[in-house]
PDB file of C-alpha atoms and ligand atoms in Angstrom:
ATOM      1  CA  MET F  28       8.284  18.061   9.589  1.00  0.00           C
ATOM      2  CA  ILE F  29      10.934  15.977  10.844  1.00  0.00           C
ATOM      3  CA  ASN F  30      11.459  11.969  11.092  1.00  0.00           C
ATOM      4  CA  ARG F  31      13.029  10.764  14.001  1.00  0.00           C
ATOM      5  CA  GLY F  32      13.450   7.351  12.758  1.00  0.00           C
ATOM      6  CA  GLN F  33      11.497   4.575  11.414  1.00  0.00           C
ATOM      7  CA  PRO F  34       8.023   3.718  12.804  1.00  0.00           C
ATOM      8  CA  GLU F  35       8.181   0.855  15.313  1.00  0.00           C
ATOM      9  CA  THR F  36       6.852  -2.282  14.327  1.00  0.00           C
ATOM     10  CA  LYS F  37       6.730  -4.092  17.352  1.00  0.00           C
ATOM     11  CA  PRO F  38       3.425  -6.193  17.640  1.00  0.00           C
ATOM     12  CA  ALA F  39       0.826  -5.101  20.338  1.00  0.00           C
ATOM     13  CA  SER F  40       1.462  -7.829  22.458  1.00  0.00           C
ATOM     14  CA  THR F  41       5.041  -6.375  23.352  1.00  0.00           C
ATOM     15  CA  LEU F  42       3.328  -3.491  25.027  1.00  0.00           C
ATOM     16  CA  LYS F  43       3.231  -3.264  29.028  1.00  0.00           C
ATOM     17  CA  PRO F  44       0.245  -4.790  30.571  1.00  0.00           C
ATOM     18  CA  THR F  45      -1.217  -1.307  31.959  1.00  0.00           C
ATOM     19  CA  VAL F  46      -0.925  -0.314  28.357  1.00  0.00           C
ATOM     20  CA  ARG F  47      -2.237  -2.972  26.791  1.00  0.00           C
ATOM     21  CA  GLU F  48      -5.239  -3.085  29.459  1.00  0.00           C
ATOM     22  CA  VAL F  49      -5.731   0.612  28.574  1.00  0.00           C
ATOM     23  CA  MET F  50      -5.756  -0.055  24.676  1.00  0.00           C
ATOM     24  CA  ASP F  51      -8.393  -3.099  25.236  1.00  0.00           C
ATOM     25  CA  ARG F  52     -10.626  -0.448  27.021  1.00  0.00           C
ATOM     26  CA  ILE F  53     -10.282   2.155  24.270  1.00  0.00           C
ATOM     27  CA  ASP F  54     -11.020  -0.425  21.523  1.00  0.00           C
ATOM     28  CA  ASP F  55     -14.046  -1.326  24.004  1.00  0.00           C
ATOM     29  CA  GLY F  56     -15.174   2.329  24.496  1.00  0.00           C
ATOM     30  CA  LEU F  57     -14.743   2.893  20.750  1.00  0.00           C
ATOM     31  CA  SER F  58     -17.204   0.143  19.583  1.00  0.00           C
ATOM     32  CA  ARG F  59     -19.530   2.177  21.808  1.00  0.00           C
ATOM     33  CA  GLY F  60     -18.545   5.659  20.678  1.00  0.00           C
ATOM     34  CA  ARG F  61     -16.469   6.445  23.822  1.00  0.00           C
ATOM     35  CA  VAL F  62     -12.912   6.925  24.753  1.00  0.00           C
ATOM     36  CA  PRO F  63     -12.114   6.391  28.426  1.00  0.00           C
ATOM     37  CA  ALA F  64     -10.643   9.585  29.632  1.00  0.00           C
ATOM     38  CA  GLU F  65      -8.034   7.583  31.764  1.00  0.00           C
ATOM     39  CA  ILE F  66      -5.960   8.067  28.402  1.00  0.00           C
ATOM     40  CA  PHE F  67      -5.358  11.561  29.105  1.00  0.00           C
ATOM     41  CA  GLY F  68      -3.513  11.101  32.135  1.00  0.00           C
ATOM     42  CA  ASN F  69      -2.166   7.660  32.217  1.00  0.00           C
ATOM     43  CA  PRO F  70       1.787   7.779  32.593  1.00  0.00           C
ATOM     44  CA  ASP F  71       2.471   4.573  30.716  1.00  0.00           C
ATOM     45  CA  ILE F  72       0.108   5.780  27.630  1.00  0.00           C
ATOM     46  CA  TYR F  73       2.113   9.079  27.714  1.00  0.00           C
ATOM     47  CA  GLN F  74       5.706   7.095  27.838  1.00  0.00           C
ATOM     48  CA  ALA F  75       4.123   4.704  25.064  1.00  0.00           C
ATOM     49  CA  GLU F  76       3.093   8.000  22.842  1.00  0.00           C
ATOM     50  CA  LEU F  77       6.659   9.332  23.276  1.00  0.00           C
ATOM     51  CA  ARG F  78       8.353   6.268  21.941  1.00  0.00           C
ATOM     52  CA  ARG F  79       5.996   5.187  19.337  1.00  0.00           C
ATOM     53  CA  ILE F  80       4.453   8.471  18.063  1.00  0.00           C
ATOM     54  CA  PHE F  81       6.860  11.320  18.736  1.00  0.00           C
ATOM     55  CA  GLY F  82      10.193   9.495  18.780  1.00  0.00           C
ATOM     56  CA  ARG F  83       9.663   7.745  15.674  1.00  0.00           C
ATOM     57  CA  ALA F  84       7.241   9.198  13.141  1.00  0.00           C
ATOM     58  CA  TRP F  85       7.131  12.283  10.977  1.00  0.00           C
ATOM     59  CA  VAL F  86       5.568  15.306  13.142  1.00  0.00           C
ATOM     60  CA  PHE F  87       4.606  18.652  11.676  1.00  0.00           C
ATOM     61  CA  MET F  88       6.993  21.392  13.304  1.00  0.00           C
ATOM     62  CA  ALA F  89       6.118  24.618  11.274  1.00  0.00           C
ATOM     63  CA  HIS F  90       5.017  26.012   8.090  1.00  0.00           C
ATOM     64  CA  GLU F  91       7.639  28.163   6.056  1.00  0.00           C
ATOM     65  CA  SER F  92       5.048  31.167   6.161  1.00  0.00           C
ATOM     66  CA  GLU F  93       5.810  31.539   9.738  1.00  0.00           C
ATOM     67  CA  ILE F  94       9.220  32.343   9.256  1.00  0.00           C
ATOM     68  CA  GLU F  95       9.418  34.346   6.212  1.00  0.00           C
ATOM     69  CA  ALA F  96      11.991  36.733   7.027  1.00  0.00           C
ATOM     70  CA  ASN F  97      15.617  35.903   7.521  1.00  0.00           C
ATOM     71  CA  GLY F  98      16.185  35.704  11.194  1.00  0.00           C
ATOM     72  CA  ASP F  99      12.532  34.693  11.830  1.00  0.00           C
ATOM     73  CA  TYR F 100      12.354  31.809  14.134  1.00  0.00           C
ATOM     74  CA  VAL F 101       9.499  29.762  16.235  1.00  0.00           C
ATOM     75  CA  VAL F 102       9.976  27.438  18.952  1.00  0.00           C
ATOM     76  CA  ARG F 103       8.182  23.913  18.817  1.00  0.00           C
ATOM     77  CA  LYS F 104       7.960  21.035  21.043  1.00  0.00           C
ATOM     78  CA  ILE F 105       8.136  17.172  19.945  1.00  0.00           C
ATOM     79  CA  GLY F 106       7.071  15.033  22.827  1.00  0.00           C
ATOM     80  CA  GLU F 107       9.547  16.498  25.453  1.00  0.00           C
ATOM     81  CA  ASP F 108      12.096  17.813  23.443  1.00  0.00           C
ATOM     82  CA  SER F 109      12.075  21.696  22.357  1.00  0.00           C
ATOM     83  CA  PHE F 110      13.440  22.682  18.865  1.00  0.00           C
ATOM     84  CA  VAL F 111      13.871  26.166  17.012  1.00  0.00           C
ATOM     85  CA  VAL F 112      13.006  26.566  13.665  1.00  0.00           C
ATOM     86  CA  THR F 113      15.114  29.353  11.967  1.00  0.00           C
ATOM     87  CA  ARG F 114      15.435  31.072   8.685  1.00  0.00           C
ATOM     88  CA  ASP F 115      19.245  32.305   8.760  1.00  0.00           C
ATOM     89  CA  GLU F 116      20.579  35.493   7.249  1.00  0.00           C
ATOM     90  CA  HIS F 117      21.189  33.686   3.987  1.00  0.00           C
ATOM     91  CA  GLY F 118      17.345  32.527   4.117  1.00  0.00           C
ATOM     92  CA  GLN F 119      18.114  28.977   4.833  1.00  0.00           C
ATOM     93  CA  ILE F 120      15.966  27.181   7.434  1.00  0.00           C
ATOM     94  CA  HIS F 121      17.483  24.998  10.073  1.00  0.00           C
ATOM     95  CA  VAL F 122      15.642  22.849  12.531  1.00  0.00           C
ATOM     96  CA  LEU F 123      17.977  23.135  15.951  1.00  0.00           C
ATOM     97  CA  PHE F 124      17.785  21.511  19.187  1.00  0.00           C
ATOM     98  CA  ASP F 125      16.869  24.395  21.633  1.00  0.00           C
ATOM     99  CA  ALA F 126      19.389  23.132  24.192  1.00  0.00           C
ATOM    100  CA  CYS F 127      22.922  25.136  24.848  1.00  0.00           C
ATOM    101  CA  ARG F 128      25.728  22.723  23.851  1.00  0.00           C
ATOM    102  CA  HIS F 129      27.481  24.011  27.304  1.00  0.00           C
ATOM    103  CA  ARG F 130      24.958  22.632  29.827  1.00  0.00           C
ATOM    104  CA  GLY F 131      21.947  21.788  27.941  1.00  0.00           C
ATOM    105  CA  VAL F 132      20.042  24.985  28.955  1.00  0.00           C
ATOM    106  CA  GLN F 133      16.979  26.181  26.774  1.00  0.00           C
ATOM    107  CA  ILE F 134      18.268  28.859  24.592  1.00  0.00           C
ATOM    108  CA  CYS F 135      15.144  30.507  23.360  1.00  0.00           C
ATOM    109  CA  ARG F 136      13.144  32.301  25.846  1.00  0.00           C
ATOM    110  CA  SER F 137      10.201  33.220  23.553  1.00  0.00           C
ATOM    111  CA  ASP F 138       7.866  31.431  21.235  1.00  0.00           C
ATOM    112  CA  SER F 139       8.383  33.252  18.064  1.00  0.00           C
ATOM    113  CA  GLY F 140      10.656  36.268  17.071  1.00  0.00           C
ATOM    114  CA  ASN F 141      13.370  37.750  14.831  1.00  0.00           C
ATOM    115  CA  SER F 142      17.029  37.427  15.947  1.00  0.00           C
ATOM    116  CA  SER F 143      20.326  37.088  14.123  1.00  0.00           C
ATOM    117  CA  HIS F 144      21.831  35.439  17.347  1.00  0.00           C
ATOM    118  CA  PHE F 145      20.501  33.509  20.247  1.00  0.00           C
ATOM    119  CA  ARG F 146      22.420  33.970  23.689  1.00  0.00           C
ATOM    120  CA  CYS F 147      22.032  31.367  26.144  1.00  0.00           C
ATOM    121  CA  PRO F 148      20.929  32.851  29.579  1.00  0.00           C
ATOM    122  CA  TYR F 149      22.908  30.911  31.676  1.00  0.00           C
ATOM    123  CA  HIS F 150      26.612  31.490  30.696  1.00  0.00           C
ATOM    124  CA  GLY F 151      26.252  33.655  27.701  1.00  0.00           C
ATOM    125  CA  TRP F 152      27.437  31.188  24.740  1.00  0.00           C
ATOM    126  CA  THR F 153      26.145  32.755  21.669  1.00  0.00           C
ATOM    127  CA  TYR F 154      24.835  30.863  18.464  1.00  0.00           C
ATOM    128  CA  SER F 155      23.821  32.294  15.008  1.00  0.00           C
ATOM    129  CA  SER F 156      20.584  31.535  13.413  1.00  0.00           C
ATOM    130  CA  ASP F 157      21.767  28.812  11.510  1.00  0.00           C
ATOM    131  CA  GLY F 158      22.765  27.228  14.820  1.00  0.00           C
ATOM    132  CA  SER F 159      26.912  27.675  14.729  1.00  0.00           C
ATOM    133  CA  LEU F 160      28.670  28.669  18.068  1.00  0.00           C
ATOM    134  CA  VAL F 161      29.755  32.247  17.524  1.00  0.00           C
ATOM    135  CA  GLY F 162      31.772  32.892  20.850  1.00  0.00           C
ATOM    136  CA  ALA F 163      31.199  32.387  24.547  1.00  0.00           C
ATOM    137  CA  PRO F 164      32.552  34.620  27.352  1.00  0.00           C
ATOM    138  CA  LEU F 165      36.290  34.149  28.079  1.00  0.00           C
ATOM    139  CA  TRP F 166      36.189  31.474  25.287  1.00  0.00           C
ATOM    140  CA  LYS F 167      40.195  31.335  25.019  1.00  0.00           C
ATOM    141  CA  ASN F 168      41.047  31.185  28.736  1.00  0.00           C
ATOM    142  CA  ALA F 169      38.121  29.101  30.171  1.00  0.00           C
ATOM    143  CA  LEU F 170      37.785  26.659  27.484  1.00  0.00           C
ATOM    144  CA  GLY F 171      41.078  26.873  25.508  1.00  0.00           C
ATOM    145  CA  GLY F 172      40.958  23.484  23.782  1.00  0.00           C
ATOM    146  CA  MET F 173      37.277  23.364  22.387  1.00  0.00           C
ATOM    147  CA  THR F 174      36.637  24.494  18.952  1.00  0.00           C
ATOM    148  CA  LYS F 175      33.641  26.522  18.035  1.00  0.00           C
ATOM    149  CA  GLU F 176      32.986  24.337  15.098  1.00  0.00           C
ATOM    150  CA  ASN F 177      31.931  21.534  16.859  1.00  0.00           C
ATOM    151  CA  ASN F 178      29.903  23.074  19.482  1.00  0.00           C
ATOM    152  CA  GLY F 179      27.044  24.702  17.615  1.00  0.00           C
ATOM    153  CA  LEU F 180      23.384  23.866  18.369  1.00  0.00           C
ATOM    154  CA  ALA F 181      22.630  20.357  17.616  1.00  0.00           C
ATOM    155  CA  LYS F 182      20.690  19.811  14.103  1.00  0.00           C
ATOM    156  CA  GLN F 183      17.595  17.788  13.559  1.00  0.00           C
ATOM    157  CA  PRO F 184      18.963  15.670  10.777  1.00  0.00           C
ATOM    158  CA  ARG F 185      15.804  14.601   9.016  1.00  0.00           C
ATOM    159  CA  TRP F 186      13.457  17.371   8.100  1.00  0.00           C
ATOM    160  CA  SER F 187      11.526  18.183   4.844  1.00  0.00           C
ATOM    161  CA  PRO F 188      10.235  21.618   4.204  1.00  0.00           C
ATOM    162  CA  SER F 189       6.652  22.077   4.246  1.00  0.00           C
ATOM    163  CA  THR F 190       4.991  24.772   1.825  1.00  0.00           C
ATOM    164  CA  ALA F 191       1.537  23.187   1.340  1.00  0.00           C
TER     165      ALA F 191
HETATM  166  S1  LIG S  21      24.515  26.489  29.859  1.00  0.00           S
HETATM  167 FE1  LIG S  21      24.343  27.606  28.039  1.00  0.00          FE
HETATM  168  S2  LIG S  21      26.197  28.898  28.337  1.00  0.00           S
HETATM  169 FE2  LIG S  21      26.237  27.464  29.939  1.00  0.00          FE
END
C-alpha cells in the first residue's frame, strides 16, 4: 500500500458546484436505494476522486505473494499514475514510478513478469529491478555531465508491505 499524502480535510462546501450538485443527487438517490449513473462519467467527479482519494489516501498496490521470486514485478495504476512493484535481486521490494527519467515514457510494457532489468523502449535507458539507472546508449558522449546515481526510476517514498 502506498500513501501519497494526508487525507484532504476541506469541508464539502469547497467542492465545485457541479460536484456538489452531483453529491446532493447521490445523497438523494441513496436515501431511495439508488446511485445516479452520472457519477461514472462525470469528469468533475473523476477529478475530485483523483485529488481526494487516489492522490491522498492509502491505496492497495499489490500483495507480496504476487512478486515471490527475485525479479518478479507487477504494474499497477493509481489514478492516472503507473507504478512498478518489484522484488529486486536481493529480495527487497520497491515501488517505482513507471516513467523513464529521460523523457517520461512508460518503461514496463507488460502487466507482470520477471526481469532483472527494465529497458525503456524509446531511447534505451536501462534500469535494474531496484530502479537504479544501469546505463544508456552513448552515455558518456551524449550525456557527459549526468550521473547515473541521480537518474534512477523515481521511488514511491511512502509505502507499507502487505502480507495479510
Ligand atoms: S524516454 Fe526513456 S530513454 Fe528516452
